[in-house]
């Protein structure tokens, strides 16, 4: 029988139980604030992604709920956590050293959505990145970056087509291997039959010498 905690505390625990209740309430408030703050960051990242895509000519009317959007098999997301080892640029908006007007920095990742495949097939996804660094003025010509993004999409399509071709070749080989009838067990050669008969005779002699009972036609002896 499991023990249950009681709430009927003796009088001498009144102050420590009151303090415990206050501490629990404070923890609950902090946890709720943390959850709301994290949800706000996630929501803001979705808005930033929509903002970048609109700058690049991909018009999105409603921000995605998270930092990820799929359009006709293409996946888009922004780099948000970068380290000194990454060659990426975190999303940021503000004045630049060379330009007091609103400028922007970001890294937009784009990939193709994985195609359906067998669990044993090793899919090698590819991701391309459009990096805008140095602080590009928002109110400027984005033709160069839009053309670069189009080139990245073409490269992803080429890689995707090559992966599908490799997969289809592998799949046909797998289906052919599974449909191939099993080869019949080859008939023993005269030499193999003679060797087996000799082993049987020797085994019987040994068993008779040591007093072991006969165990049938078994090659383990």
GROMACS .gro file of C-alpha atoms in nm:
model
  221
    1UNK     CA    1   0.000   0.000   0.000
    2UNK     CA    2   0.144   0.335  -0.106
    3UNK     CA    3   0.172   0.605   0.156
    4UNK     CA    4   0.007   0.942   0.082
    5UNK     CA    5   0.125   1.282   0.199
    6UNK     CA    6  -0.102   1.449   0.449
    7UNK     CA    7  -0.197   1.816   0.459
    8UNK     CA    8  -0.306   1.803   0.820
    9UNK     CA    9   0.015   1.921   0.975
   10UNK     CA   10   0.063   1.971   1.351
   11UNK     CA   11   0.071   2.324   1.482
   12UNK     CA   12   0.448   2.330   1.529
   13UNK     CA   13   0.490   2.298   1.146
   14UNK     CA   14   0.269   2.600   1.070
   15UNK     CA   15   0.546   2.847   0.986
   16UNK     CA   16   0.761   2.612   0.779
   17UNK     CA   17   0.456   2.493   0.585
   18UNK     CA   18   0.356   2.852   0.518
   19UNK     CA   19   0.708   2.922   0.389
   20UNK     CA   20   0.691   2.609   0.175
   21UNK     CA   21   0.366   2.726   0.019
   22UNK     CA   22   0.514   3.067  -0.062
   23UNK     CA   23   0.822   2.903  -0.219
   24UNK     CA   24   0.605   2.671  -0.428
   25UNK     CA   25   0.399   2.963  -0.552
   26UNK     CA   26   0.713   3.157  -0.644
   27UNK     CA   27   0.852   2.859  -0.835
   28UNK     CA   28   0.523   2.819  -1.020
   29UNK     CA   29   0.525   3.188  -1.118
   30UNK     CA   30   0.888   3.169  -1.239
   31UNK     CA   31   0.816   2.853  -1.437
   32UNK     CA   32   0.516   3.014  -1.604
   33UNK     CA   33   0.721   3.322  -1.687
   34UNK     CA   34   0.993   3.103  -1.836
   35UNK     CA   35   0.739   2.914  -2.046
   36UNK     CA   36   0.588   3.239  -2.173
   37UNK     CA   37   0.932   3.387  -2.249
   38UNK     CA   38   1.034   3.079  -2.447
   39UNK     CA   39   0.703   3.083  -2.635
   40UNK     CA   40   0.760   3.451  -2.719
   41UNK     CA   41   1.107   3.373  -2.858
   42UNK     CA   42   0.965   3.094  -3.072
   43UNK     CA   43   0.687   3.320  -3.198
   44UNK     CA   44   0.932   3.602  -3.274
   45UNK     CA   45   1.160   3.366  -3.466
   46UNK     CA   46   0.865   3.273  -3.686
   47UNK     CA   47   0.797   3.641  -3.752
   48UNK     CA   48   1.164   3.699  -3.835
   49UNK     CA   49   1.155   3.414  -4.085
   50UNK     CA   50   0.850   3.564  -4.257
   51UNK     CA   51   1.023   3.905  -4.265
   52UNK     CA   52   1.334   3.762  -4.433
   53UNK     CA   53   1.135   3.562  -4.686
   54UNK     CA   54   0.934   3.871  -4.777
   55UNK     CA   55   1.256   4.066  -4.833
   56UNK     CA   56   1.373   3.790  -5.065
   57UNK     CA   57   1.054   3.807  -5.268
   58UNK     CA   58   0.873   3.509  -5.115
   59UNK     CA   59   0.558   3.673  -4.990
   60UNK     CA   60   0.418   3.518  -4.674
   61UNK     CA   61   0.094   3.662  -4.540
   62UNK     CA   62   0.100   3.487  -4.203
   63UNK     CA   63   0.402   3.417  -3.988
   64UNK     CA   64   0.469   3.049  -3.915
   65UNK     CA   65   0.430   2.956  -3.547
   66UNK     CA   66   0.793   2.841  -3.531
   67UNK     CA   67   1.122   2.909  -3.707
   68UNK     CA   68   1.040   2.669  -3.988
   69UNK     CA   69   0.833   2.687  -4.303
   70UNK     CA   70   0.775   2.434  -4.581
   71UNK     CA   71   0.666   2.551  -4.924
   72UNK     CA   72   0.608   2.298  -5.202
   73UNK     CA   73   0.873   2.061  -5.071
   74UNK     CA   74   1.128   2.329  -4.973
   75UNK     CA   75   1.207   2.394  -4.607
   76UNK     CA   76   1.322   2.733  -4.475
   77UNK     CA   77   1.457   2.836  -4.133
   78UNK     CA   78   1.686   3.101  -3.985
   79UNK     CA   79   2.009   3.049  -3.795
   80UNK     CA   80   1.937   3.155  -3.437
   81UNK     CA   81   2.211   2.991  -3.231
   82UNK     CA   82   2.556   3.038  -3.382
   83UNK     CA   83   2.901   2.977  -3.236
   84UNK     CA   84   3.252   3.087  -3.320
   85UNK     CA   85   3.286   2.770  -3.530
   86UNK     CA   86   2.983   2.850  -3.746
   87UNK     CA   87   3.017   3.048  -4.064
   88UNK     CA   88   2.667   3.184  -4.011
   89UNK     CA   89   2.513   3.518  -3.925
   90UNK     CA   90   2.251   3.550  -3.653
   91UNK     CA   91   1.934   3.745  -3.739
   92UNK     CA   92   1.961   4.109  -3.636
   93UNK     CA   93   1.816   4.445  -3.738
   94UNK     CA   94   1.964   4.786  -3.661
   95UNK     CA   95   2.204   5.053  -3.786
   96UNK     CA   96   2.538   4.945  -3.929
   97UNK     CA   97   2.877   5.114  -3.892
   98UNK     CA   98   2.867   5.233  -4.251
   99UNK     CA   99   2.494   5.310  -4.262
  100UNK     CA  100   2.272   5.472  -3.995
  101UNK     CA  101   1.960   5.346  -4.173
  102UNK     CA  102   1.790   5.019  -4.068
  103UNK     CA  103   2.008   4.728  -4.180
  104UNK     CA  104   1.975   4.353  -4.147
  105UNK     CA  105   2.196   4.049  -4.089
  106UNK     CA  106   2.078   3.689  -4.121
  107UNK     CA  107   2.148   3.335  -4.241
  108UNK     CA  108   1.862   3.162  -4.420
  109UNK     CA  109   1.889   2.784  -4.441
  110UNK     CA  110   1.697   2.601  -4.712
  111UNK     CA  111   1.661   2.230  -4.781
  112UNK     CA  112   1.437   1.985  -4.960
  113UNK     CA  113   1.183   1.786  -4.765
  114UNK     CA  114   1.293   1.420  -4.737
  115UNK     CA  115   1.126   1.189  -4.985
  116UNK     CA  116   0.960   0.864  -4.867
  117UNK     CA  117   1.213   0.583  -4.858
  118UNK     CA  118   1.284   0.245  -4.709
  119UNK     CA  119   1.419   0.246  -4.350
  120UNK     CA  120   1.736   0.071  -4.469
  121UNK     CA  121   1.808   0.336  -4.732
  122UNK     CA  122   2.062   0.595  -4.625
  123UNK     CA  123   1.915   0.932  -4.722
  124UNK     CA  124   2.173   1.208  -4.740
  125UNK     CA  125   1.991   1.541  -4.703
  126UNK     CA  126   2.154   1.858  -4.826
  127UNK     CA  127   2.117   2.209  -4.686
  128UNK     CA  128   2.215   2.534  -4.855
  129UNK     CA  129   2.254   2.868  -4.679
  130UNK     CA  130   2.205   3.226  -4.791
  131UNK     CA  131   2.414   3.452  -4.567
  132UNK     CA  132   2.361   3.828  -4.551
  133UNK     CA  133   2.634   3.986  -4.342
  134UNK     CA  134   2.793   4.327  -4.305
  135UNK     CA  135   2.457   4.492  -4.245
  136UNK     CA  136   2.256   4.524  -4.568
  137UNK     CA  137   2.021   4.819  -4.582
  138UNK     CA  138   1.665   4.694  -4.569
  139UNK     CA  139   1.540   4.960  -4.809
  140UNK     CA  140   1.775   4.858  -5.091
  141UNK     CA  141   1.782   4.637  -5.399
  142UNK     CA  142   1.751   4.267  -5.312
  143UNK     CA  143   1.784   4.135  -5.669
  144UNK     CA  144   2.128   3.983  -5.608
  145UNK     CA  145   2.016   3.790  -5.298
  146UNK     CA  146   1.695   3.674  -5.466
  147UNK     CA  147   1.892   3.538  -5.761
  148UNK     CA  148   2.132   3.365  -5.520
  149UNK     CA  149   1.840   3.200  -5.345
  150UNK     CA  150   1.703   3.079  -5.679
  151UNK     CA  151   2.044   2.926  -5.757
  152UNK     CA  152   2.042   2.748  -5.421
  153UNK     CA  153   1.699   2.602  -5.496
  154UNK     CA  154   1.826   2.473  -5.832
  155UNK     CA  155   2.124   2.308  -5.661
  156UNK     CA  156   1.893   2.141  -5.412
  157UNK     CA  157   1.672   2.015  -5.696
  158UNK     CA  158   1.974   1.866  -5.873
  159UNK     CA  159   2.091   1.692  -5.558
  160UNK     CA  160   1.739   1.571  -5.485
  161UNK     CA  161   1.700   1.424  -5.835
  162UNK     CA  162   2.035   1.246  -5.803
  163UNK     CA  163   1.933   1.102  -5.466
  164UNK     CA  164   1.602   0.979  -5.608
  165UNK     CA  165   1.785   0.814  -5.899
  166UNK     CA  166   2.025   0.640  -5.660
  167UNK     CA  167   1.733   0.531  -5.444
  168UNK     CA  168   1.541   0.387  -5.739
  169UNK     CA  169   1.846   0.187  -5.852
  170UNK     CA  170   1.890   0.053  -5.499
  171UNK     CA  171   1.518  -0.026  -5.468
  172UNK     CA  172   1.511  -0.223  -5.794
  173UNK     CA  173   1.814  -0.423  -5.680
  174UNK     CA  174   1.646  -0.495  -5.347
  175UNK     CA  175   1.321  -0.607  -5.513
  176UNK     CA  176   1.513  -0.827  -5.758
  177UNK     CA  177   1.707  -0.989  -5.474
  178UNK     CA  178   1.388  -1.060  -5.279
  179UNK     CA  179   1.204  -1.206  -5.581
  180UNK     CA  180   1.496  -1.430  -5.684
  181UNK     CA  181   1.412  -1.796  -5.601
  182UNK     CA  182   1.636  -1.970  -5.353
  183UNK     CA  183   1.900  -2.191  -5.509
  184UNK     CA  184   1.848  -2.566  -5.443
  185UNK     CA  185   2.091  -2.744  -5.216
  186UNK     CA  186   2.352  -2.910  -5.438
  187UNK     CA  187   2.371  -3.292  -5.442
  188UNK     CA  188   2.678  -3.422  -5.252
  189UNK     CA  189   2.964  -3.533  -5.474
  190UNK     CA  190   3.087  -3.898  -5.461
  191UNK     CA  191   3.387  -3.780  -5.265
  192UNK     CA  192   3.166  -3.607  -5.007
  193UNK     CA  193   2.947  -3.919  -4.976
  194UNK     CA  194   3.255  -4.138  -4.921
  195UNK     CA  195   3.397  -3.898  -4.660
  196UNK     CA  196   3.068  -3.899  -4.472
  197UNK     CA  197   3.050  -4.277  -4.475
  198UNK     CA  198   3.406  -4.303  -4.341
  199UNK     CA  199   3.327  -4.056  -4.062
  200UNK     CA  200   3.022  -4.263  -3.971
  201UNK     CA  201   3.227  -4.586  -3.950
  202UNK     CA  202   3.499  -4.421  -3.741
  203UNK     CA  203   3.241  -4.267  -3.511
  204UNK     CA  204   3.072  -4.601  -3.451
  205UNK     CA  205   3.405  -4.764  -3.364
  206UNK     CA  206   3.491  -4.485  -3.117
  207UNK     CA  207   3.150  -4.495  -2.952
  208UNK     CA  208   3.171  -4.871  -2.919
  209UNK     CA  209   3.514  -4.843  -2.756
  210UNK     CA  210   3.406  -4.586  -2.497
  211UNK     CA  211   3.071  -4.746  -2.434
  212UNK     CA  212   2.859  -4.454  -2.561
  213UNK     CA  213   2.520  -4.539  -2.715
  214UNK     CA  214   2.465  -4.488  -3.086
  215UNK     CA  215   2.314  -4.145  -3.156
  216UNK     CA  216   2.212  -4.175  -3.517
  217UNK     CA  217   2.363  -4.038  -3.832
  218UNK     CA  218   2.522  -3.724  -3.686
  219UNK     CA  219   2.834  -3.558  -3.827
  220UNK     CA  220   2.933  -3.409  -3.492
  221UNK     CA  221   3.134  -3.725  -3.407
   0.00000   0.00000   0.00000
